CSV table of C-alpha atoms in Angstrom, one decimal:
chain,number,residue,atom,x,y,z
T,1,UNK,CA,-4.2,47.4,3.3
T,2,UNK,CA,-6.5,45.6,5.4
T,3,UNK,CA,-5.3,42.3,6.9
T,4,UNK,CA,-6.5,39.2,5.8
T,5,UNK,CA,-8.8,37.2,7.6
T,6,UNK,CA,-7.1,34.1,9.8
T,7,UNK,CA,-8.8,31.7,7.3
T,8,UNK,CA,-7.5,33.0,4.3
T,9,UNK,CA,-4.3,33.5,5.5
T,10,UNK,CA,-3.9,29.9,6.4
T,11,UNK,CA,-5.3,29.2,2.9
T,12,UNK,CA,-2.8,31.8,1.0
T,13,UNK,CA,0.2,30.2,3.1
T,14,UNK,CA,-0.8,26.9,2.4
T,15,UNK,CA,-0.7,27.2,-1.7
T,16,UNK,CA,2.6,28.8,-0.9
T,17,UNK,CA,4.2,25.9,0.8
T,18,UNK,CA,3.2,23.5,-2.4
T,19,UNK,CA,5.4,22.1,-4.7
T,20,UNK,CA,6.0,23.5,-8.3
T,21,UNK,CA,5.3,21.7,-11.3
T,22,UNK,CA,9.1,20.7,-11.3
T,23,UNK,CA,9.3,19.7,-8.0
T,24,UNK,CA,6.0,18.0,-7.8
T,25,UNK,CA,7.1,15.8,-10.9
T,26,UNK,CA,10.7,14.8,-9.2
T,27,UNK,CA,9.0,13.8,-5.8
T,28,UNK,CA,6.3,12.2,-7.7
T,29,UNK,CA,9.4,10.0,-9.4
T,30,UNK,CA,11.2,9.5,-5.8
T,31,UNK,CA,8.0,8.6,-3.7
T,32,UNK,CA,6.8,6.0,-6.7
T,33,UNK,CA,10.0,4.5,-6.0
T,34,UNK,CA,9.9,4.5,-2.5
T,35,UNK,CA,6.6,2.7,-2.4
T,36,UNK,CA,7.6,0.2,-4.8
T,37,UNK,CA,11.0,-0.5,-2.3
T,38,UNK,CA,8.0,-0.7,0.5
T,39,UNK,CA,6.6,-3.4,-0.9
T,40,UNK,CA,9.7,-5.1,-2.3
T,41,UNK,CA,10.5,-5.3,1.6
T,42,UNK,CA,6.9,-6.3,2.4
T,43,UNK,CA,6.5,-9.6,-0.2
T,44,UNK,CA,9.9,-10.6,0.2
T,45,UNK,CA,9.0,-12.7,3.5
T,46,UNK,CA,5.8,-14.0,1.2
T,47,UNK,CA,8.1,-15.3,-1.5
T,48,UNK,CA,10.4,-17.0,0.5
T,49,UNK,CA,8.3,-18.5,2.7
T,50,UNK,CA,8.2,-21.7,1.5
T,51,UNK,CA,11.7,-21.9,1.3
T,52,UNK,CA,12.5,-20.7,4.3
T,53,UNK,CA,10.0,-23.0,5.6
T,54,UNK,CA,11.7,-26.2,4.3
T,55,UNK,CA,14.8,-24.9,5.7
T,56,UNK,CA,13.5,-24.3,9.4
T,57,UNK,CA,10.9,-27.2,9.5
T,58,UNK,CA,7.7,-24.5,9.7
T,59,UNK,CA,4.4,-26.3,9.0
T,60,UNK,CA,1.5,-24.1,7.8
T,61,UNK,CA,0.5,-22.6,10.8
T,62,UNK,CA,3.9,-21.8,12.0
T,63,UNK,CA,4.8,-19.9,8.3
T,64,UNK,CA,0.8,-18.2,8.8
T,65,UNK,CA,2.1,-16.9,12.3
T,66,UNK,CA,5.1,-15.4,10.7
T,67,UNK,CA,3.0,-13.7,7.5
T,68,UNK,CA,0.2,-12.6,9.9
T,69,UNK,CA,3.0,-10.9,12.2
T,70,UNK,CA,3.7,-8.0,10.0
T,71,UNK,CA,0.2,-6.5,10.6
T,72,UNK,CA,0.2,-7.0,14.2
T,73,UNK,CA,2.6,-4.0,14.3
T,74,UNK,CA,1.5,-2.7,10.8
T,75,UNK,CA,-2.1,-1.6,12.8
T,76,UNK,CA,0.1,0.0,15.6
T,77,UNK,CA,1.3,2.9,14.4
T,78,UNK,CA,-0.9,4.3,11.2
T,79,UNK,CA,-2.1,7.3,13.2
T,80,UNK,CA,0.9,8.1,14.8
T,81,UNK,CA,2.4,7.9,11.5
T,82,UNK,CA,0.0,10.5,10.0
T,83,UNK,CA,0.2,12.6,12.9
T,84,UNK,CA,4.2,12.8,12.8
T,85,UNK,CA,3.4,13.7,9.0
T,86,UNK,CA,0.6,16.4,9.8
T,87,UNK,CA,3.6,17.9,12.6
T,88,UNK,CA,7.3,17.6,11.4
T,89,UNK,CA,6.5,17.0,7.4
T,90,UNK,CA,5.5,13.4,5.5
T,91,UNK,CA,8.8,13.1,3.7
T,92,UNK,CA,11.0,13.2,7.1
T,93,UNK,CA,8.7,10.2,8.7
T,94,UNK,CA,8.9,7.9,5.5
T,95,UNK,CA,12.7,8.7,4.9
T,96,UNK,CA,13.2,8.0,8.4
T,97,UNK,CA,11.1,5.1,8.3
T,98,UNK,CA,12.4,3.6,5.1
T,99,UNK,CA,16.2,3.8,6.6
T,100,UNK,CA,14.8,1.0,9.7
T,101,UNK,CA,13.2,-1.0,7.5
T,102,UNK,CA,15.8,-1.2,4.8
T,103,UNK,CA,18.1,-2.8,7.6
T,104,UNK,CA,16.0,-4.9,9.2
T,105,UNK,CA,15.0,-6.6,5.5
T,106,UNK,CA,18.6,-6.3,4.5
T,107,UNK,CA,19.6,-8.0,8.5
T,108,UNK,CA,17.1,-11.0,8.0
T,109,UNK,CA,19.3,-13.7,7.0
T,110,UNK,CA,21.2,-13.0,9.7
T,111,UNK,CA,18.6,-12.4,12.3
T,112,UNK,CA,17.3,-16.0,10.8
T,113,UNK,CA,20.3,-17.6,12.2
T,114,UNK,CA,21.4,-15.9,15.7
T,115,UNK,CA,20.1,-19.0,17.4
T,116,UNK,CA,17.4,-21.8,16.9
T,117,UNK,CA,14.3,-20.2,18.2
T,118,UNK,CA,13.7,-19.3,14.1
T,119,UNK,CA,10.1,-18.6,14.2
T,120,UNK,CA,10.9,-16.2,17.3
T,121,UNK,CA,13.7,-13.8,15.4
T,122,UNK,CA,11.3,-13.6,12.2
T,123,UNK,CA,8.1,-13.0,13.6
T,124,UNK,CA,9.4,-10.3,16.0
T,125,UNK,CA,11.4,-8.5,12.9
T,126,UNK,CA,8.0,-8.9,10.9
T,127,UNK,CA,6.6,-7.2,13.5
T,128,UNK,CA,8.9,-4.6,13.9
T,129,UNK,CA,9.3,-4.2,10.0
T,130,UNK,CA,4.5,-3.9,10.5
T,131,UNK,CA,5.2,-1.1,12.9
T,132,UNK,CA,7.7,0.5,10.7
T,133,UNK,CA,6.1,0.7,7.2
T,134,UNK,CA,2.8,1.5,9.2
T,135,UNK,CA,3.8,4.9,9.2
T,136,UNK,CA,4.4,5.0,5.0
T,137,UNK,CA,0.9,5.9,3.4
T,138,UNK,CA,-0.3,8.1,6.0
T,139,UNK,CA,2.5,9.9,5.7
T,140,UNK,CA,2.5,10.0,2.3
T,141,UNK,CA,-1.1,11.3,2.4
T,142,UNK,CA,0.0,14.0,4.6
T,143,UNK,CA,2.7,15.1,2.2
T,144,UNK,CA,1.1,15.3,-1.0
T,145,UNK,CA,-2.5,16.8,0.9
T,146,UNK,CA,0.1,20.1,1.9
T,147,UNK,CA,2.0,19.9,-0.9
T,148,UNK,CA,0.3,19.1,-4.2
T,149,UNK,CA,-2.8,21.3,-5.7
T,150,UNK,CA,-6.2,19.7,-5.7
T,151,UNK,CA,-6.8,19.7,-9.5
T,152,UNK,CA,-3.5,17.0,-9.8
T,153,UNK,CA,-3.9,14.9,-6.4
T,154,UNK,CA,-5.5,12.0,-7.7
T,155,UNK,CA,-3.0,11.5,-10.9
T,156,UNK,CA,0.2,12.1,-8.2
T,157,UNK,CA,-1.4,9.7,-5.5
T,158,UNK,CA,-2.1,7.0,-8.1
T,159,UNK,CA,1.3,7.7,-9.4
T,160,UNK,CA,2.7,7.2,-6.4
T,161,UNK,CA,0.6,4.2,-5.4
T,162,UNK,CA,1.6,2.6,-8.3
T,163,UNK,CA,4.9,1.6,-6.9
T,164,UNK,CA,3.0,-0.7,-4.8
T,165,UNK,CA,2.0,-3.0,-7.6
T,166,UNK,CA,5.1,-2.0,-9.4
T,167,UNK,CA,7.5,-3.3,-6.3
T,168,UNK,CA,5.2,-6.3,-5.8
T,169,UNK,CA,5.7,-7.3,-9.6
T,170,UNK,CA,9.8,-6.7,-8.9
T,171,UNK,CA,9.9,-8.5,-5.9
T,172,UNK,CA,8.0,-11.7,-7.6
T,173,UNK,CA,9.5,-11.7,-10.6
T,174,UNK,CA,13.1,-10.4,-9.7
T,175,UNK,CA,12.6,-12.6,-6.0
T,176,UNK,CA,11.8,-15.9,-8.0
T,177,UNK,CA,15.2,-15.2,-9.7
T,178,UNK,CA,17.2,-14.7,-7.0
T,179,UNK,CA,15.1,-17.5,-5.3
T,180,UNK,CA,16.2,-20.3,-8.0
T,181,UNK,CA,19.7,-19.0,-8.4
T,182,UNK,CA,21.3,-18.0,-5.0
T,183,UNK,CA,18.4,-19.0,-2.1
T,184,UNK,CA,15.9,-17.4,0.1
T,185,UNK,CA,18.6,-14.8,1.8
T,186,UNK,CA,19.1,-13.4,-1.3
T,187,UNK,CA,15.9,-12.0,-1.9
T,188,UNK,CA,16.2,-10.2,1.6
T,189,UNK,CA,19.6,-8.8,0.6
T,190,UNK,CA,18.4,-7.3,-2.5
T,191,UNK,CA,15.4,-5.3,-1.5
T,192,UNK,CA,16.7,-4.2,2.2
T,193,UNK,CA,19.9,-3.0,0.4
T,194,UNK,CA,17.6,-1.2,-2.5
T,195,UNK,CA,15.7,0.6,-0.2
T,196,UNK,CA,18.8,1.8,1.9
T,197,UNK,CA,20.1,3.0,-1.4
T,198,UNK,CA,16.6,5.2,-2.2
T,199,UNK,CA,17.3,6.7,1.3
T,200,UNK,CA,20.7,7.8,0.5
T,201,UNK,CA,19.9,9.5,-2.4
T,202,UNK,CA,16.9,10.7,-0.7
T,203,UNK,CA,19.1,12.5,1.9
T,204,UNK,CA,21.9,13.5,-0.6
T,205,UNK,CA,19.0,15.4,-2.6
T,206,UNK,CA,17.5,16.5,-0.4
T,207,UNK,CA,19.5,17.9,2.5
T,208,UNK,CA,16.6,19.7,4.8
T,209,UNK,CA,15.1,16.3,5.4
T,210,UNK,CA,17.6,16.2,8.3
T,211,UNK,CA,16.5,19.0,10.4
T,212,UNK,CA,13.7,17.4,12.2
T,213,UNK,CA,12.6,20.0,13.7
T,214,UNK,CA,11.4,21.8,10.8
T,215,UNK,CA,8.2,21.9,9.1
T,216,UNK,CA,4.2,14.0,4.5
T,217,UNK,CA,-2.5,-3.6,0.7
T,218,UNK,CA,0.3,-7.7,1.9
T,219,UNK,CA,-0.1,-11.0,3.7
T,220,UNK,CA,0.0,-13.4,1.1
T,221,UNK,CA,-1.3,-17.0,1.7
T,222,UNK,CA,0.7,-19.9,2.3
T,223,UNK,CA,2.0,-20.7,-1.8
T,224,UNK,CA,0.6,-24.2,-1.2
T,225,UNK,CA,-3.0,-23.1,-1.3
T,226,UNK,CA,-2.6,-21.5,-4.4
T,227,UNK,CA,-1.1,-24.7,-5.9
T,228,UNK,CA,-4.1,-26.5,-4.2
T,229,UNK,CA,-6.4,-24.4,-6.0
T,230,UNK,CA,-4.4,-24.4,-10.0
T,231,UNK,CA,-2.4,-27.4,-9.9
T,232,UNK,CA,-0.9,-25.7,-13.1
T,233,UNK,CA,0.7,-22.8,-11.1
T,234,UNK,CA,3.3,-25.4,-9.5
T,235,UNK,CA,5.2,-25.0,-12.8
T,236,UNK,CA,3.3,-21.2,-14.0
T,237,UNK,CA,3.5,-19.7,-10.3
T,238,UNK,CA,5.1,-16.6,-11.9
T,239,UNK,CA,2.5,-15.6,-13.7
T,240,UNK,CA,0.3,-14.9,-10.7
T,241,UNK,CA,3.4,-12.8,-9.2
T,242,UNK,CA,3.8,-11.1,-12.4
T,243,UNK,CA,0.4,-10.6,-15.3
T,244,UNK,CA,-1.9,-9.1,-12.6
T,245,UNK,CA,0.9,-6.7,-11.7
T,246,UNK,CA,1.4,-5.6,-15.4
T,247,UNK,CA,-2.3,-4.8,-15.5
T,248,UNK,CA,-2.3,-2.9,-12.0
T,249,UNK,CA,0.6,-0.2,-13.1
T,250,UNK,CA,-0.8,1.6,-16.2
T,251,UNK,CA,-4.2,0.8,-14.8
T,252,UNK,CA,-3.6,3.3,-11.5
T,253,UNK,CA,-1.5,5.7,-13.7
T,254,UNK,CA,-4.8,5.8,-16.4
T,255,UNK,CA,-7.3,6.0,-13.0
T,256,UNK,CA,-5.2,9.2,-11.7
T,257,UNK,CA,-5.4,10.7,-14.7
T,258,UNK,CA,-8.7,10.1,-15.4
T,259,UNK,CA,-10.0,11.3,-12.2
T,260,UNK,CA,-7.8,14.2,-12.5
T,261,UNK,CA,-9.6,14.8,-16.4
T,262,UNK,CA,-13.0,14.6,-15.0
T,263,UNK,CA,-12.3,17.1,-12.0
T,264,UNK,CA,-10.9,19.5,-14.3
T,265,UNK,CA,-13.7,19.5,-17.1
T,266,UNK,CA,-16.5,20.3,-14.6
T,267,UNK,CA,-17.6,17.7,-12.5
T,268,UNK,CA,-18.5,17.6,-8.8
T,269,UNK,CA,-15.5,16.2,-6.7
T,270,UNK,CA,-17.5,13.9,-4.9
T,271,UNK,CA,-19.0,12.3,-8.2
T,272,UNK,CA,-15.6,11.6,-9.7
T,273,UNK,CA,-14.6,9.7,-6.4
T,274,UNK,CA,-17.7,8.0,-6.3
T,275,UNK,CA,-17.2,6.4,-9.8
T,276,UNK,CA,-13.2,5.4,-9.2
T,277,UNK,CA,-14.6,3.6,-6.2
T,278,UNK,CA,-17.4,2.1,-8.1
T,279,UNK,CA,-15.0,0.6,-10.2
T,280,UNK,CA,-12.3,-0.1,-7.5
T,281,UNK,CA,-14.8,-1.9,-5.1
T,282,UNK,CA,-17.8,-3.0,-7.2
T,283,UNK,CA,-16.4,-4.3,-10.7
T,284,UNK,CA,-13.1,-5.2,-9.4
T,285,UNK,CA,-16.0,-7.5,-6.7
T,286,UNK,CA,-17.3,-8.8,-9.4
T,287,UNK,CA,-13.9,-10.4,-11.2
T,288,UNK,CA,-13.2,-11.8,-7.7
T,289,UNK,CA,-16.3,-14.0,-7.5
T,290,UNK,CA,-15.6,-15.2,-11.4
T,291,UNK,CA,-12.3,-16.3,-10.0
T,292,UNK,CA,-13.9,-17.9,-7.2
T,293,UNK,CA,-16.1,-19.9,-9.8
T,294,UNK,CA,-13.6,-21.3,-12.4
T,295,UNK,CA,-11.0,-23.9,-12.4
T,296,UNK,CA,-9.8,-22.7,-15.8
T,297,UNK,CA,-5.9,-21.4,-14.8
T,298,UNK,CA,-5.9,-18.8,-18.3
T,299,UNK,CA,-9.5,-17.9,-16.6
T,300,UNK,CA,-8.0,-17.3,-12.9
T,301,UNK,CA,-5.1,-15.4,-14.2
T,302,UNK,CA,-7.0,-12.6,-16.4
T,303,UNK,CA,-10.0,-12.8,-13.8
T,304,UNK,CA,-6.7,-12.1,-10.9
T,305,UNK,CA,-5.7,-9.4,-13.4
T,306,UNK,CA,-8.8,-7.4,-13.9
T,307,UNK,CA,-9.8,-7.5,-10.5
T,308,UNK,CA,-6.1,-6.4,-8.8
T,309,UNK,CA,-6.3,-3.8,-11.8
T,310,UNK,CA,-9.1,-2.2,-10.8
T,311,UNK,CA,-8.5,-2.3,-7.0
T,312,UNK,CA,-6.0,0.4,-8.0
T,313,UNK,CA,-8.9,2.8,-8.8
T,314,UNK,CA,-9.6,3.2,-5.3
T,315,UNK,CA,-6.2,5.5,-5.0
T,316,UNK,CA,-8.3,8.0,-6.8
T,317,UNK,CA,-11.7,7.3,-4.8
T,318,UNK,CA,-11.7,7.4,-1.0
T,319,UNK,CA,-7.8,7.1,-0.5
T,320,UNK,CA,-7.4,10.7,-2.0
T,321,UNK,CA,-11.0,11.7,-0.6
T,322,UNK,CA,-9.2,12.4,3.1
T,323,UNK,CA,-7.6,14.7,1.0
T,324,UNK,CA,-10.2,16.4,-0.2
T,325,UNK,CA,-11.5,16.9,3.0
T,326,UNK,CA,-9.3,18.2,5.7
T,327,UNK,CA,-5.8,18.9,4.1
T,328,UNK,CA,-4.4,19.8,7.1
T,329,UNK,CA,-4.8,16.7,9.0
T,330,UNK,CA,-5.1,14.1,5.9
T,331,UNK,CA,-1.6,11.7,7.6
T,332,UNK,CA,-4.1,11.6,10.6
T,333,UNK,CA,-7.2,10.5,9.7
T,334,UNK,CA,-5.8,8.6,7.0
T,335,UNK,CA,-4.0,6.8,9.6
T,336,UNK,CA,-7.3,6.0,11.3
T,337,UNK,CA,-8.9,4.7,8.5
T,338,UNK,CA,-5.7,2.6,7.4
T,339,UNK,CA,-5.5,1.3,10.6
T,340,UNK,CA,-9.3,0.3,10.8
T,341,UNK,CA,-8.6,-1.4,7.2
T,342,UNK,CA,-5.6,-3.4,8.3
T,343,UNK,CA,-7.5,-4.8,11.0
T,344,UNK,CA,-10.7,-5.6,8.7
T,345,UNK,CA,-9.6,-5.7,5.3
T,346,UNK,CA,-10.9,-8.8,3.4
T,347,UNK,CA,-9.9,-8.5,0.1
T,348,UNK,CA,-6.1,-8.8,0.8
T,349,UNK,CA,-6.7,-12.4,2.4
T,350,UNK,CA,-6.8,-13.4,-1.1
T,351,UNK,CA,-3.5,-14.2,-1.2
T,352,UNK,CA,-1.1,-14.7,-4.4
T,353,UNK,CA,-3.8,-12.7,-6.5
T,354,UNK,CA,-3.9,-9.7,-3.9
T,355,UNK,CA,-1.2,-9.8,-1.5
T,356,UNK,CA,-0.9,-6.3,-0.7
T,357,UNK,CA,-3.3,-5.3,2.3
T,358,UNK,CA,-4.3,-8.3,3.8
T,359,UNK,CA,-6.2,-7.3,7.3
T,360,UNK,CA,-5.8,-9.3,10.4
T,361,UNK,CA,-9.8,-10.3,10.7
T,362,UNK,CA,-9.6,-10.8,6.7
T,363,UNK,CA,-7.1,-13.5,7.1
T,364,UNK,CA,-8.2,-14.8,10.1
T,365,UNK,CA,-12.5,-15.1,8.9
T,366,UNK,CA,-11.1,-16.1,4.8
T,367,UNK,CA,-8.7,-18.7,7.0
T,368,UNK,CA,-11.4,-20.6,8.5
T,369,UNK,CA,-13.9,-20.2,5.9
T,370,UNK,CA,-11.2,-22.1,3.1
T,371,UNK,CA,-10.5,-24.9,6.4
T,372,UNK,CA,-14.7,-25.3,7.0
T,373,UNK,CA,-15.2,-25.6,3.6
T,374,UNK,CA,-12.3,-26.7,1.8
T,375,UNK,CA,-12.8,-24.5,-1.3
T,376,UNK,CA,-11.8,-21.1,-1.8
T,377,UNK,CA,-15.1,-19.8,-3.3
T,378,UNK,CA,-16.5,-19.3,-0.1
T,379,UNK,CA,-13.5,-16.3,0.5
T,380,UNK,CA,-14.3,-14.5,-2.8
T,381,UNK,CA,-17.9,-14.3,-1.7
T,382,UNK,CA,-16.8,-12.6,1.4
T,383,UNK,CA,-14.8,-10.2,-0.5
T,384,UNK,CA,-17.5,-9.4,-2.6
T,385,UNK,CA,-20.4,-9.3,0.2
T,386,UNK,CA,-17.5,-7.0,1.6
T,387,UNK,CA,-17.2,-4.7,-0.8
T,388,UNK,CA,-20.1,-4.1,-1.8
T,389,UNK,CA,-21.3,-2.8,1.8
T,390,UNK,CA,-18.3,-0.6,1.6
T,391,UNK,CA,-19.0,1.0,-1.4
T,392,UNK,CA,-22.8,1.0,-0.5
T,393,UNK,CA,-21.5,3.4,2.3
T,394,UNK,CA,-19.4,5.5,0.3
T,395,UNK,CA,-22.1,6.2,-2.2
T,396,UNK,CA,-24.3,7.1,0.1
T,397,UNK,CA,-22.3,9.4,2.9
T,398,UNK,CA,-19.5,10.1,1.1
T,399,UNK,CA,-18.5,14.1,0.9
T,400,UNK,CA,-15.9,16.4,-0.6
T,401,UNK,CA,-16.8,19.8,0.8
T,402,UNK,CA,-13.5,20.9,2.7
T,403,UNK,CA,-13.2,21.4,6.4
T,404,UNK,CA,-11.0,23.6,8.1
T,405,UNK,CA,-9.9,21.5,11.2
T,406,UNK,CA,-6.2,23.3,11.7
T,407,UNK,CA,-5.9,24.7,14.8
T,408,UNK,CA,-7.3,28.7,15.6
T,409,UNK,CA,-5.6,31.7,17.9
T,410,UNK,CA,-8.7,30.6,20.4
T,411,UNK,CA,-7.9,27.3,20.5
T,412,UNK,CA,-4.1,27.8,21.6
């Protein structure tokens, strides 16, 4: 029997390592709920910030300094992250990951009150808690690129990526809750201690995750500029932290599965991801400059809703297209691209209506645009003007054809 050739062999091994349909569908369960802890952890500083901001005397650019911070680490460590996913396995950096952050979240209160330099303790831990999560998604991408076949990677990513508006609809309506009822610390108790929980049951499932050695969106704005904007929301601010995420969940699900559908009955690769992202960037544009242009709050909130919806068809455009391309180094380059979009990303500056990937230029230029003009229109045009250069791009360079980039005998 003649021996196969390298590239082949690497291919063969490869669909050998994946996950079977069982196993694919139980980490599809456990990774949805990771992410959704993620961002439980993430918008839990946004929802108390006000609070906690009566509490320590912030003004509004002290509480911006402590929202911005997470990103400032966040941007840090996105390609490390993917590359410890591409080296030691996804699943070992985010369980790893998730166990810091879950204390740190959990350790807040207390952090809040070791001494009275407040705004010191919680924008270092945001920091920290940036640099931490940074590693999440391009880990994740690393994971499911090795692990799950190409005909059902866009349904499990958008799964998966669900959690994220999943744990931001806990966190705001669950956080409001605990909010009322028992404070600001409480918040911070329940999703650090939720997310410590997911990691034990992570490790008692899953035992390997141990041996290292072996071989995968948010910065809200200040609340007060929201109830600038709706005076309404002063008594309806749940809704925004609620509706749009109720739309966003079975709207990535349908997306994956779509995608998925389309692949499957014939169509190019590159055509399906194409059309999620000319729904995720270019409609979902389109509802962000209506809700730039009403004053109507019933308007805002379904205008908030379809646009945050179909944001969530991007998991199946050019978040899964890394994946499409080079499989055996998707954590890295999807850690590039993250970290390029944390630094740049507009849309996320939105605030309340999409808090979950605010970029540190997109909340710096959407910060001085709303001061200069004193209306919030002038941000929703810059997410649009935004967008649609992105997608522009997309449509026009934007490939699927694999490359083979792991490493050859010649090159070690």
């Amino acid at each position: 029997m003649q021996p196969l050739p390298p590239e082949e062999a690497r291919r063969d091994g490869a669909e050998d390592a994946q996950w079977s349909r069982p196993e694919c569908q139980a980490w599809t369960g456990t990774l949805l709920l990771g992410t959704c802890l993620l961002y439980c952890a993430r918008v839990s500083m946004p929802v108390c910030t006000v609070s906690m901001s009566q509490d320590f005397g912030w003004n509004k650019k002290e509480a911006g300094i402590v929202l911005s911070s997470f990103f400032w680490g966040y941007c840090l460590t996105q390609v490390v992250g993917g590359h410890l996913g591409d080296r030691i396995g996804g699943e070992k950096v985010i369980v790893l990951s998730a166990s810091a952050w879950g204390f740190i979240t959990a350790a807040t209160p207390l952090l809040a009150h070791l001494s009275s330099a407040h705004l010191v303790f919680m924008t270092f831990s945001r920091i920290l808690t940036g640099l931490l999560q940074g590693v999440y998604f391009p880990a994740l991408t690393s994971l499911l690129s090795q692990k799950v076949r190409e005909s059902e990677r866009a349904f499990t990513y958008s799964a998966v990526g669900a959690g994220s508006q999943f744990g931001t609809l806990v966190t705001g309506a669950m956080g409001s809750l605990l909010l009322d009822w028992y404070g600001w610390p409480s918040v911070f108790y329940f999703s650090g201690g939720l997310t410590l929980l997911w990691v034990c049951y992570v490790y008692r499932s899953h035992p390997g995750l141990g041996r290292l050695g072996a071989r995968p969106a948010g910065v809200q704005a200040h609340q007060s500029s929201l109830e600038t904007a709706f005076p309404k929301a002063l008594r309806l601010g749940w809704v925004f932290n609620v509706v749009p995420w109720l739309v966003a969940i079975p709207a990535s699900l349908f997306s994956g599965f779509l995608s998925d559908h389309l692949i499957n009955q014939g169509y190019r690769t590159i055509a399906v991801r194409k059309f999620m992202q000319v729904m995720g960037l270019g409609l979902s544009s389109v509802f962000a400059l209506c809700l730039g242009h009403t004053s109507s709050f019933c308007k805002s909130v379904v205008f908030a809703s379809a646009s945050i919806g179909l944001q969530t068809f991007n998991h199946s455009g050019i978040s899964v297209n890394i994946q499409d391309l080079a499989p055996s180094c998707a954590g890295f380059l999807f850690g590039v691209a993250n970290t390029a979009g944390a630094l740049a990303d507009c849309p996320g500056a939105l605030g309340p209506p999409a808090p979950s990937a605010a970029g540190v230029v997109g909340v710096c230029l959407g910060g001085y645009l709303i001061e200069t003009t004193g209306s919030w229109t002038s941000m929703f045009n810059l997410v649009a003007a935004v967008s649609s250069l992105g997608l522009c791009t997309f449509l026009l360079f934007g490939e699927a054809q694999r490359v083979d980039l792991s490493p050859t005998h010649e090159d070690l």
